Coordinates of C-alpha atoms in Angstrom, one line a residue:
Chain A
M1 CA 10.6 48.3 8.4
K2 CA 10.0 45.8 11.6
V3 CA 12.5 45.3 13.6
L4 CA 12.5 41.9 14.1
G5 CA 13.9 41.2 17.5
S6 CA 15.5 38.1 18.7
D7 CA 13.5 34.9 19.8
R8 CA 16.5 33.3 21.3
R9 CA 15.9 32.2 24.9
G10 CA 18.7 30.6 27.4
L11 CA 22.1 31.8 28.5
T12 CA 24.2 34.0 25.0
A13 CA 27.9 33.4 25.1
G14 CA 28.3 37.0 26.9
D15 CA 26.3 35.3 29.7
M16 CA 28.3 32.5 30.6
V17 CA 31.8 34.8 30.0
I18 CA 30.4 37.1 32.9
A19 CA 28.9 33.3 35.2
L20 CA 32.9 32.1 34.2
A21 CA 33.8 34.9 35.5
A22 CA 32.1 35.3 38.6
L23 CA 32.5 31.5 39.7
S24 CA 36.7 32.2 39.1
L25 CA 36.3 35.6 41.7
V26 CA 34.2 33.2 43.9
F27 CA 36.7 30.2 44.2
A28 CA 39.7 32.8 44.3
F29 CA 38.1 33.9 48.1
T30 CA 37.3 30.7 49.1
Y31 CA 40.5 28.8 48.1
P32 CA 42.6 29.4 50.8
T33 CA 39.9 28.6 53.8
L34 CA 38.8 25.5 51.7
R35 CA 42.0 24.1 51.8
A36 CA 43.0 24.9 55.3
R37 CA 40.0 23.1 56.2
S38 CA 40.4 20.5 54.8
F39 CA 44.6 20.5 56.2
R40 CA 42.7 20.3 59.2
G41 CA 40.6 17.6 58.5
L42 CA 43.9 15.4 57.5
V43 CA 45.6 16.4 60.8
D44 CA 42.4 15.3 62.6
A45 CA 42.3 11.8 61.2
T46 CA 46.0 11.2 61.8
V47 CA 45.7 12.3 65.3
W48 CA 42.5 9.8 65.6
E49 CA 44.9 7.3 63.9
V50 CA 47.3 7.3 66.6
E51 CA 45.1 7.6 69.7
T52 CA 43.5 4.6 68.1
M53 CA 46.8 2.9 67.6
Q54 CA 47.9 3.9 71.5
R55 CA 45.0 3.1 72.8
A56 CA 45.3 -0.3 71.3
A57 CA 48.4 -0.6 72.6
R58 CA 48.1 0.3 75.8
G59 CA 45.6 -2.3 76.0
V60 CA 47.7 -5.1 75.0
F61 CA 50.4 -3.6 77.3
A62 CA 47.9 -3.9 80.2
R63 CA 46.7 -7.7 79.3
T64 CA 50.5 -9.5 78.5
G65 CA 52.8 -7.2 80.1
S66 CA 54.9 -6.8 77.1
W67 CA 54.1 -3.8 74.0
P68 CA 53.2 -5.4 70.7
E69 CA 55.7 -6.7 68.2
P70 CA 57.1 -4.0 66.3
E71 CA 56.4 -3.5 62.4
A72 CA 58.0 -2.4 59.4
A73 CA 55.6 0.9 57.7
G74 CA 52.6 0.2 56.6
V75 CA 52.4 -2.5 58.4
I76 CA 49.2 -3.1 61.3
P77 CA 51.0 -6.1 64.2
S78 CA 48.3 -8.8 64.3
V79 CA 47.5 -7.9 67.8
L80 CA 46.3 -4.3 67.1
S81 CA 44.5 -5.4 63.8
S82 CA 41.3 -5.2 65.5
A83 CA 42.0 -1.5 66.2
F84 CA 41.9 -1.3 62.3
P85 CA 39.4 -3.6 61.6
A86 CA 38.4 -2.2 58.0
D87 CA 41.9 -1.3 57.2
S88 CA 44.7 -3.9 57.1
A89 CA 47.4 -1.5 56.0
L90 CA 48.8 1.7 57.5
T91 CA 49.1 3.2 54.7
R92 CA 47.7 6.9 53.7
A93 CA 48.0 9.1 50.5
T94 CA 49.7 11.9 52.9
H95 CA 51.2 9.8 55.2
T96 CA 52.1 6.2 56.4
L97 CA 52.0 4.5 60.1
Q98 CA 54.4 2.6 62.1
W99 CA 54.3 0.5 65.4
S100 CA 58.1 0.6 67.2
R101 CA 59.1 -0.8 70.5
W102 CA 62.2 0.1 71.9
E103 CA 64.6 -0.1 75.2
V104 CA 65.6 2.3 77.1
V105 CA 67.9 2.2 80.6
E106 CA 66.9 3.5 84.3
Q107 CA 68.9 4.1 87.1
V108 CA 66.9 2.8 90.2
E109 CA 68.1 2.8 93.6
A110 CA 68.1 -0.3 94.9
L111 CA 68.4 -1.4 98.5
T112 CA 70.4 -3.6 100.1
A113 CA 71.1 -5.5 103.6
P114 CA 72.6 -4.0 106.0
V115 CA 75.6 -4.9 107.3
L116 CA 76.0 -5.9 111.1
P117 CA 79.5 -5.2 113.4
A118 CA 81.7 -7.5 114.3
E119 CA 81.3 -6.3 117.9
A120 CA 78.4 -6.0 119.8
D121 CA 78.9 -2.3 121.0
A122 CA 79.9 -1.3 118.0
L123 CA 77.6 0.7 115.7
P124 CA 76.2 -0.6 112.6
D125 CA 77.5 0.4 109.0
S126 CA 75.0 2.8 107.4
V127 CA 73.1 1.4 104.5
R128 CA 73.9 2.5 101.3
A129 CA 71.3 2.6 98.4
R130 CA 72.7 1.2 95.2
L131 CA 71.6 2.6 91.3
V132 CA 71.0 -0.2 90.0
S133 CA 70.8 0.0 85.9
V134 CA 67.3 -1.2 84.6
V135 CA 65.7 -2.2 81.2
R136 CA 62.3 -1.5 79.8
E137 CA 60.6 -1.1 77.1
V138 CA 58.7 1.6 75.3
G139 CA 56.2 1.6 72.4
G140 CA 56.8 3.5 69.6
I141 CA 53.9 5.2 66.9
V142 CA 55.6 6.4 64.1
I143 CA 54.3 8.8 61.2
H144 CA 56.1 8.7 57.7
S145 CA 54.9 12.0 55.9
G146 CA 56.8 14.2 53.2
N147 CA 54.5 17.2 54.5
D148 CA 55.9 19.0 57.3
N149 CA 53.0 20.5 58.1
L150 CA 51.7 17.8 59.4
L151 CA 54.5 17.0 61.2
A152 CA 54.6 20.4 62.8
E153 CA 50.8 19.5 63.7
L154 CA 51.4 16.7 65.5
L155 CA 54.5 17.9 67.2
A156 CA 52.6 21.0 68.3
R157 CA 49.8 18.8 69.7
Y158 CA 51.6 15.9 71.4
G159 CA 54.6 18.6 72.6
T160 CA 58.3 18.3 72.7
D161 CA 58.3 15.9 75.7
S162 CA 57.5 13.3 74.2
S163 CA 57.8 13.2 70.5
F164 CA 60.0 14.6 68.4
V165 CA 60.8 15.3 64.6
R166 CA 63.3 13.3 62.1
D167 CA 63.6 13.9 58.8
T168 CA 60.5 13.4 57.2
M169 CA 59.1 11.3 60.8
W170 CA 57.1 11.8 63.4
T171 CA 57.9 9.9 66.7
L172 CA 55.8 9.0 69.6
V173 CA 57.0 7.5 72.4
V174 CA 54.5 5.9 74.0
E175 CA 54.9 5.0 77.9
A176 CA 52.8 2.4 79.9
P177 CA 50.2 3.6 81.8
G178 CA 51.3 4.7 85.5
S179 CA 55.1 4.1 84.7
Chain B
M1 CA -2.8 28.1 -24.1
A2 CA -0.9 30.1 -26.8
R3 CA 2.3 30.3 -26.6
K4 CA 3.9 33.8 -26.6
R5 CA 7.0 35.0 -27.5
S6 CA 8.5 38.4 -25.7
K7 CA 11.9 39.9 -26.6
S8 CA 14.3 40.6 -23.8
K9 CA 16.3 43.7 -23.2
T10 CA 18.8 42.3 -25.2
G11 CA 17.4 41.9 -28.3
T12 CA 16.6 38.3 -27.7
E13 CA 13.2 36.8 -28.0
T14 CA 11.7 34.8 -25.4
P15 CA 9.3 32.7 -24.8
D16 CA 6.4 34.7 -23.1
D17 CA 6.3 33.5 -18.9
P18 CA 2.5 34.0 -18.4
T19 CA 3.2 33.6 -14.2
S20 CA 5.4 36.3 -14.3
G21 CA 2.1 38.1 -15.2
G22 CA 3.0 40.1 -18.5
D23 CA 5.0 40.0 -21.6
D24 CA 7.0 41.9 -23.1
P25 CA 5.9 45.2 -23.2
S26 CA 7.6 46.6 -25.8
S27 CA 6.7 43.4 -28.1
K28 CA 3.5 43.8 -28.0
P29 CA 0.0 44.6 -26.3
S30 CA -0.9 43.2 -23.4
K31 CA -4.1 40.9 -24.1
R32 CA -3.8 39.3 -20.7
K33 CA -7.2 39.8 -19.1
R34 CA -8.1 39.0 -15.5
K35 CA -10.7 39.1 -13.5
S36 CA -10.0 42.8 -11.7
R37 CA -10.7 43.1 -7.9
S38 CA -9.6 46.5 -7.5
K39 CA -8.1 49.2 -9.6
K40 CA -5.0 51.0 -9.8
K41 CA -4.1 53.1 -11.6
T42 CA -0.4 54.0 -12.5
T43 CA 1.4 56.4 -14.8
T44 CA 3.9 55.3 -16.4
T45 CA 6.2 56.6 -19.4
T46 CA 7.5 55.1 -22.3
P47 CA 9.9 55.7 -24.9
K48 CA 9.6 55.4 -28.5
T49 CA 12.5 53.1 -29.2
A50 CA 13.6 53.9 -32.8
T51 CA 14.1 51.0 -35.6
T52 CA 16.5 49.5 -34.3
K53 CA 16.9 45.8 -34.4
T54 CA 20.4 45.1 -32.7
P55 CA 20.1 44.5 -29.0
K56 CA 19.7 47.0 -26.6
K57 CA 20.8 47.4 -23.1
K58 CA 18.0 49.3 -20.9
T59 CA 18.0 50.1 -17.4
A60 CA 14.9 49.0 -15.7
T61 CA 13.8 50.6 -12.3
S62 CA 12.2 47.6 -10.1
K63 CA 9.9 49.6 -7.5
T64 CA 7.8 47.9 -5.4
S65 CA 4.8 48.9 -3.3
K66 CA 2.6 47.9 -1.3
K67 CA 0.4 45.7 -3.6
A68 CA 1.2 42.1 -4.5
T69 CA 3.6 41.0 -7.6
P70 CA 0.8 40.0 -9.4
N71 CA -1.1 43.2 -9.1
A72 CA 2.5 44.7 -10.8
R73 CA 2.6 41.9 -13.6
Q74 CA -1.3 43.1 -14.7
A75 CA -0.4 46.2 -14.5
E76 CA 2.5 46.0 -16.4
E77 CA 1.0 44.2 -18.7
E78 CA -1.5 46.6 -19.7
R79 CA 0.9 49.4 -20.1
S80 CA 2.7 46.9 -22.0
A81 CA -0.4 46.3 -24.2
A82 CA -0.4 50.6 -24.6
A83 CA 3.2 50.7 -25.3
T84 CA 3.3 47.8 -27.8
T85 CA 0.2 49.9 -30.1
E86 CA 2.9 52.4 -30.5
A87 CA 5.6 50.3 -31.3
T88 CA 3.8 47.8 -33.5
E89 CA 3.4 51.1 -36.1
S90 CA 7.1 51.2 -36.7
Q91 CA 7.7 47.8 -38.2
E92 CA 12.1 48.0 -37.4
L93 CA 11.2 49.1 -33.9
G94 CA 12.5 46.4 -31.0
L95 CA 9.5 47.0 -29.0
L96 CA 11.4 47.1 -26.4
A97 CA 9.2 49.4 -24.4
D98 CA 10.7 48.2 -21.1
L99 CA 10.1 50.7 -18.6
D100 CA 13.2 52.7 -16.9
V101 CA 13.1 50.7 -13.5
G102 CA 16.3 51.5 -12.4
V103 CA 18.1 48.6 -12.4
E104 CA 20.3 47.1 -15.1
V105 CA 19.1 43.6 -16.9
G106 CA 22.6 43.8 -18.0
D107 CA 23.2 40.5 -20.0
L108 CA 20.6 37.8 -20.2
D109 CA 23.0 35.0 -20.9
L110 CA 24.0 34.9 -17.4
S111 CA 22.5 32.4 -15.2
A112 CA 19.3 33.2 -13.0
D113 CA 22.3 32.7 -10.1
E114 CA 23.9 35.2 -11.8
A115 CA 21.2 37.8 -12.5
I116 CA 19.5 37.7 -9.1
N117 CA 22.8 38.6 -7.3
K118 CA 22.9 41.2 -10.0
L119 CA 19.4 42.4 -9.0
L120 CA 20.4 42.0 -5.7
T121 CA 23.3 44.8 -4.9
E122 CA 21.1 46.9 -7.7
T123 CA 18.0 46.7 -5.9
A124 CA 19.6 47.2 -3.1
A125 CA 20.7 50.7 -4.2
L126 CA 16.8 51.6 -5.1
D127 CA 14.4 53.5 -3.3
D128 CA 11.3 51.6 -2.4
S129 CA 9.0 54.3 -1.9
P130 CA 7.1 54.1 -5.5
T131 CA 6.2 57.6 -7.5
G132 CA 3.9 55.8 -9.1
E133 CA 5.9 57.0 -12.3
V134 CA 8.4 55.4 -14.6
Q135 CA 10.6 57.0 -16.5
V136 CA 12.3 55.0 -19.1
V137 CA 15.9 56.1 -20.5
D138 CA 17.5 53.7 -23.2
I139 CA 21.2 54.1 -22.9
D140 CA 22.5 52.5 -26.0
P141 CA 24.7 54.7 -26.8
A142 CA 24.3 53.5 -30.6
D143 CA 20.5 54.2 -30.6
E144 CA 19.9 57.7 -32.0
V145 CA 16.5 57.5 -31.8
E146 CA 15.4 60.3 -29.0
P147 CA 13.3 58.6 -27.1
V148 CA 9.7 60.1 -26.4
V149 CA 8.4 60.1 -23.4
E150 CA 4.2 59.3 -23.0
N151 CA 1.7 58.9 -20.7
V152 CA 0.0 56.0 -20.4
D153 CA -2.7 55.7 -17.8
V154 CA -3.3 51.6 -17.2
D155 CA -5.3 49.9 -14.7
L156 CA -3.7 47.5 -12.4
S157 CA -5.9 44.5 -10.7
D158 CA -4.9 42.7 -7.6
D159 CA -6.5 40.1 -8.1
L160 CA -2.9 38.4 -8.0
D161 CA -2.9 39.0 -4.4
E162 CA -4.6 35.8 -3.5
A163 CA -2.0 32.9 -3.1
D164 CA -4.1 30.7 -4.8
A165 CA -4.2 33.0 -8.1
R166 CA -0.9 33.1 -7.9
E167 CA -0.4 29.1 -7.5
R168 CA -2.6 29.2 -10.5
L169 CA -0.8 31.2 -12.2
I170 CA 2.8 29.4 -11.6
A171 CA 1.2 26.1 -12.4
E172 CA -0.3 27.4 -15.8
A173 CA 3.2 28.7 -16.6
L174 CA 5.0 25.6 -15.8
A175 CA 2.4 23.6 -17.9
F176 CA 2.8 25.7 -20.6
V177 CA 6.5 25.8 -21.1
E178 CA 6.8 22.1 -20.6
G179 CA 5.5 21.6 -23.5
E180 CA 7.2 24.5 -25.6
E181 CA 9.5 24.4 -28.7
D182 CA 12.5 26.7 -29.1
I183 CA 12.0 29.4 -31.6
P184 CA 14.8 30.8 -33.7
Q185 CA 16.1 34.1 -32.3
E186 CA 16.0 35.8 -36.0
A187 CA 12.6 34.8 -36.5
S188 CA 12.0 37.1 -33.6
D189 CA 13.7 40.1 -35.1
A190 CA 11.9 39.8 -38.5
E191 CA 8.5 40.1 -36.5
D192 CA 9.2 42.4 -34.2
A193 CA 7.4 45.0 -36.1
G194 CA 4.4 42.8 -37.2
E195 CA 3.9 42.5 -33.3
S196 CA 0.3 43.8 -32.6
S197 CA -1.3 41.9 -29.8
Q198 CA 1.1 40.7 -27.8
D199 CA -0.1 40.2 -24.1
G200 CA -2.5 37.4 -23.1
S201 CA -3.6 36.6 -26.8
D202 CA -3.6 33.9 -25.6
L203 CA -5.2 34.3 -22.2
A204 CA -7.7 36.0 -24.2
A205 CA -10.3 33.6 -23.8
E206 CA -9.8 33.9 -20.1
V207 CA -9.5 36.8 -18.9
P208 CA -13.0 39.0 -19.5
A209 CA -11.8 42.1 -21.7
D210 CA -13.5 45.2 -19.7
D211 CA -10.8 44.2 -17.2
A212 CA -8.3 45.7 -20.3
P213 CA -8.8 48.8 -20.7
G214 CA -7.0 50.7 -23.7
E215 CA -5.7 47.1 -25.2
S216 CA -6.3 46.5 -28.9
T217 CA -8.2 43.2 -29.4
D218 CA -8.3 43.9 -33.3
S219 CA -5.2 41.9 -34.2
N220 CA -5.4 39.0 -31.5
D221 CA -7.0 36.3 -33.6
G222 CA -4.5 37.5 -36.6
T223 CA -1.0 37.3 -35.0
S224 CA -1.9 34.3 -32.1
S225 CA 0.6 32.2 -33.8
E226 CA 2.2 34.0 -34.5
D227 CA 2.7 35.7 -30.6
A228 CA 3.2 32.0 -29.5
A229 CA 6.1 31.5 -32.3
R230 CA 7.8 35.1 -30.7
F231 CA 7.4 34.7 -26.7
K232 CA 9.8 32.3 -25.7
I233 CA 10.3 31.5 -21.8
G234 CA 14.1 31.0 -21.4
P235 CA 15.4 28.1 -19.5
D236 CA 17.5 30.3 -17.0
A237 CA 13.8 32.4 -16.3
L238 CA 11.9 29.1 -16.0
A239 CA 14.5 27.4 -13.9
A240 CA 14.5 30.5 -11.1
L241 CA 10.8 31.0 -11.3
K242 CA 11.1 27.4 -10.4
Q243 CA 13.3 27.7 -7.5
L244 CA 11.3 30.6 -5.9
R245 CA 8.3 28.5 -5.7
Q246 CA 10.1 26.1 -4.8
Q247 CA 11.4 28.3 -1.7
G248 CA 8.0 29.3 -1.4
L249 CA 9.2 32.9 -2.2
T250 CA 6.8 33.2 -4.9
T251 CA 3.3 33.4 -2.1
H252 CA 5.7 34.9 0.4
L253 CA 5.3 38.4 -0.8
G254 CA 4.0 39.4 2.3
D255 CA 3.7 43.1 2.6
D256 CA 6.4 43.8 0.0
V257 CA 4.5 44.0 -3.3
L258 CA 6.9 44.4 -6.5
D259 CA 5.3 47.0 -8.4
L260 CA 7.3 47.2 -11.9
G261 CA 5.5 49.4 -13.6
E262 CA 5.9 49.1 -17.4
S263 CA 7.0 45.4 -17.2
G264 CA 10.1 44.0 -19.4
T265 CA 10.1 41.0 -20.6
P266 CA 9.3 37.9 -18.1
E267 CA 12.6 36.5 -17.2
D268 CA 13.0 40.2 -16.5
L269 CA 10.1 40.2 -14.3
D270 CA 10.7 36.8 -12.8
R271 CA 14.2 38.1 -11.8
L272 CA 13.0 41.3 -10.8
L273 CA 11.0 39.4 -8.2
A274 CA 13.8 37.2 -7.3
A275 CA 15.9 40.1 -6.5
T276 CA 13.1 41.7 -4.3
L277 CA 11.8 39.0 -2.9
A278 CA 15.4 38.6 -1.5
Y279 CA 16.3 41.6 -0.9
S280 CA 13.4 41.7 1.6
E281 CA 14.2 38.5 3.1
M282 CA 18.3 40.2 3.3
Q283 CA 16.4 43.2 5.3
E284 CA 14.4 41.2 7.5
A285 CA 17.7 39.1 8.7
I286 CA 19.4 42.8 9.4
Y287 CA 16.8 43.7 11.3
R288 CA 16.3 40.5 13.0
V289 CA 18.7 41.3 15.4
P290 CA 18.2 44.2 17.8
V291 CA 20.9 47.4 18.4
S292 CA 20.4 46.6 22.1
V293 CA 22.0 42.8 21.7
R294 CA 25.1 44.3 20.1
R295 CA 25.6 47.0 22.7
G296 CA 24.9 44.3 25.5
R297 CA 27.5 42.0 24.6
R298 CA 30.1 44.7 25.0
W299 CA 29.4 45.4 28.8
K300 CA 29.3 42.2 29.5
G301 CA 32.4 41.7 27.7
M302 CA 34.2 44.4 30.4
A303 CA 32.4 43.5 32.7
A304 CA 34.0 40.2 32.5
S305 CA 37.0 40.6 31.9
I306 CA 37.3 43.3 34.9
V307 CA 36.4 40.1 37.1
F308 CA 39.0 37.9 35.7
L309 CA 41.1 40.8 36.8
V310 CA 40.0 41.1 40.1
A311 CA 40.1 37.5 40.7
A312 CA 43.4 37.3 38.9
I313 CA 45.0 39.1 41.4
V314 CA 43.1 37.2 44.9
A315 CA 44.2 34.2 43.5
V316 CA 48.4 35.9 43.6
S317 CA 48.0 38.0 46.6
P318 CA 45.3 37.4 48.2
P319 CA 44.1 40.3 51.4
A320 CA 44.1 39.1 54.8
F321 CA 40.7 38.8 55.4
V322 CA 40.8 36.2 52.5
L323 CA 44.2 34.1 54.1
P324 CA 43.2 31.6 57.8
D325 CA 45.3 30.6 60.1
P326 CA 48.7 29.3 59.1
P327 CA 49.4 26.0 60.0
A328 CA 52.6 25.1 62.1
S329 CA 56.2 24.6 60.7
L330 CA 59.0 23.2 61.4
T331 CA 61.7 24.9 62.3
E332 CA 65.2 24.3 62.7
A333 CA 65.1 24.2 66.3
D334 CA 62.5 21.4 66.0
R335 CA 65.1 19.2 63.8
L336 CA 67.8 19.5 66.1
Y337 CA 65.5 19.2 68.9
G338 CA 64.8 16.1 67.5
L339 CA 68.3 15.0 66.5
R340 CA 69.2 14.7 69.8
V341 CA 66.2 13.1 71.4
T342 CA 67.7 10.5 68.3
L343 CA 70.9 9.9 69.4
I344 CA 69.5 9.5 73.7
L345 CA 67.2 7.3 71.8
Q346 CA 69.5 5.2 70.1
S347 CA 72.2 5.4 73.5
Q348 CA 69.8 3.7 75.6
Q349 CA 70.0 0.9 73.2
V350 CA 73.2 0.4 73.3
E351 CA 73.3 0.9 77.5
A352 CA 70.6 -1.6 77.2
F353 CA 72.7 -4.2 75.0
R354 CA 75.5 -3.8 77.5
T355 CA 73.5 -4.1 81.0
R356 CA 72.4 -7.3 79.3
E357 CA 75.6 -8.2 77.8
Q358 CA 78.1 -6.5 79.9
R359 CA 79.7 -5.3 77.0
L360 CA 79.3 -2.5 74.4
P361 CA 77.9 -4.2 70.6
D362 CA 80.2 -4.7 67.9
S363 CA 77.7 -2.6 65.6
L364 CA 74.1 -1.2 66.0
A365 CA 73.1 -4.0 64.4
D366 CA 73.1 -6.6 67.7
V367 CA 70.8 -4.2 69.2
A368 CA 67.6 -4.3 69.4
A369 CA 66.1 -1.0 67.8
R370 CA 68.0 0.9 65.4
L371 CA 67.3 4.7 64.5
P372 CA 68.1 5.7 60.9
G373 CA 70.8 8.0 59.9
V374 CA 73.1 7.8 63.0
R375 CA 76.4 6.0 63.2
F376 CA 78.3 4.2 66.0
V377 CA 81.3 4.2 67.0
K378 CA 83.4 2.3 69.7
S379 CA 86.6 4.3 71.2
G380 CA 86.9 1.3 73.9
N381 CA 85.2 -1.6 75.7
R382 CA 83.4 0.9 77.5
L383 CA 83.2 4.3 75.9
Y384 CA 81.4 5.0 72.2
Q385 CA 80.2 8.0 70.6
L386 CA 76.8 8.3 68.4
V387 CA 77.4 10.6 65.6
A388 CA 74.3 11.9 63.0
Y389 CA 74.1 14.8 61.0
T390 CA 71.7 18.1 60.8
T391 CA 70.3 18.8 57.2
A392 CA 73.1 21.4 57.1
G393 CA 75.5 18.7 57.3
E394 CA 77.0 19.2 60.6
A395 CA 77.7 16.7 62.6
V396 CA 76.0 15.9 66.2
I397 CA 78.0 14.0 68.4
Y398 CA 76.7 12.1 71.4
D399 CA 80.2 10.9 73.4
S400 CA 78.8 8.4 75.8
S401 CA 81.7 9.6 78.5
A402 CA 80.6 13.3 78.4
P403 CA 77.4 13.7 76.6
A404 CA 76.6 17.4 76.0
P405 CA 74.4 19.9 78.3
E406 CA 71.7 19.7 75.8
F407 CA 71.8 15.8 76.0
A408 CA 71.2 16.0 79.8
A409 CA 68.5 18.6 79.7
I410 CA 66.7 16.4 77.1
S411 CA 67.2 13.4 79.4
R412 CA 66.2 14.9 82.3
T413 CA 62.7 16.6 80.7
W414 CA 61.8 13.5 79.4
A415 CA 62.8 11.1 82.6
T416 CA 60.5 13.5 84.3
T417 CA 57.8 13.1 81.5
R418 CA 57.9 10.0 81.9
A419 CA 58.1 9.5 85.6
G420 CA 54.6 11.9 85.5
S421 CA 53.4 9.7 82.9

């Protein structure tokens, strides 16, 4: 008897299963790389936001002589809104930005006027410098995030000389230019 | 069209179905004459049954050949005519010179579907190759008459190969049945022996006499009225035939030719035809899926399973070349460093307040900025401590009177950094 072959076209169930298995294998090999790239993108985006806020704050300080007023987390200071025109909120899915400001006390040497001796032939007294406490302000950019890897990446990028991590916050101390 | 009645294999008389191409061969000689287009000789053997009126169960073998069913019907009719001629000599014969075609007709009281299904199972085991010789075996244990094997040469015409001829026959049969009357079964038994010209007497006028050699036409006129009353097409057979026609199976014979040899009743012929057609369809469906497809599915399944397993292993424990550089992570030292810087920064707020106010604040709420997680402890008018806790619960204290060396180092580093910025 004549054997009639199947004239069906297209993918069979077996072909679909094999294709699915191949896709799963490709995904297993590429998923770690894709995830790392995604994280790098997140870090770069966060660094861009920090740099933008820092640049804007320094510009305000240079114009006004004072840092912007501190705000709550996620609230952008009005004087810095121009730096983020399309986004009035500093809240992201992975982190939240905050502008802060602190006072620091520095001991500076202050020269005092010399004391003239009572007698004409006596040697004048030595001029002694005095340390004077001077209070000045510094700015601060805080990143609130539950992603420890993000905080660690920021800490590694900016160093421990000007930033630190405390609980779920990474803080960058912004100094005035030329200070 | 004169009415004919053919006796079924169980002894009941049923109207003759002209579309089946043949009458009951055991009842009377086939008088149906068709225009012959080709000749085919088939040697068949028919038994001479004893004089009995009891219902019998005959075995009939359905043989398929390479010719169309109408040819077989024609041959069957002619053989029936020859057999019927012999049978008419005995008045008490049931004239069931049915050919043993190898399939038990069984109980003809079954519905058309049941009969067809039964025939399907039995026909499936049959050998398709025609032998040209059919041996009839009477299996009725009550029948004491020894069967007589007789060779009858009949000419089979294949005029029914054409589709229009088949359609014509079917139309004739359906038209014939519509106005048919039921004839009592008892009358058929008494008239079995008197049946001399059974086949085609009503169709004798349509077919030339020279196309049916061996047929006796002497008794056609005398028994036409009796034949019309005796042959009757059962309602089940008619329903089955109609269904076949609706399904197009009557014209879908293809290369398979139903050669029934010495035909039985028209009802039997219908059932055998349906069974053979169904068997052909079944065979075609079975062989439609090539074996290679089944084999292909196995290796595809195995390959897919292996690939899935490898993907799972890579996902759970990826190899080194798959993993990229790990990201930075926080250490305890980093957290401790940050805690100390927080205390230093908080102390700066307190010192700024004391520089402006010349006194210590009463609490951290009085200072300009307050860092979270830091406690202020005032131990006098000039001394204070700031306390913070690590994640492990350890307290880190900044004493304004004598800060720890770690705080001093951090302060120097930050002062240097601020000087350089």
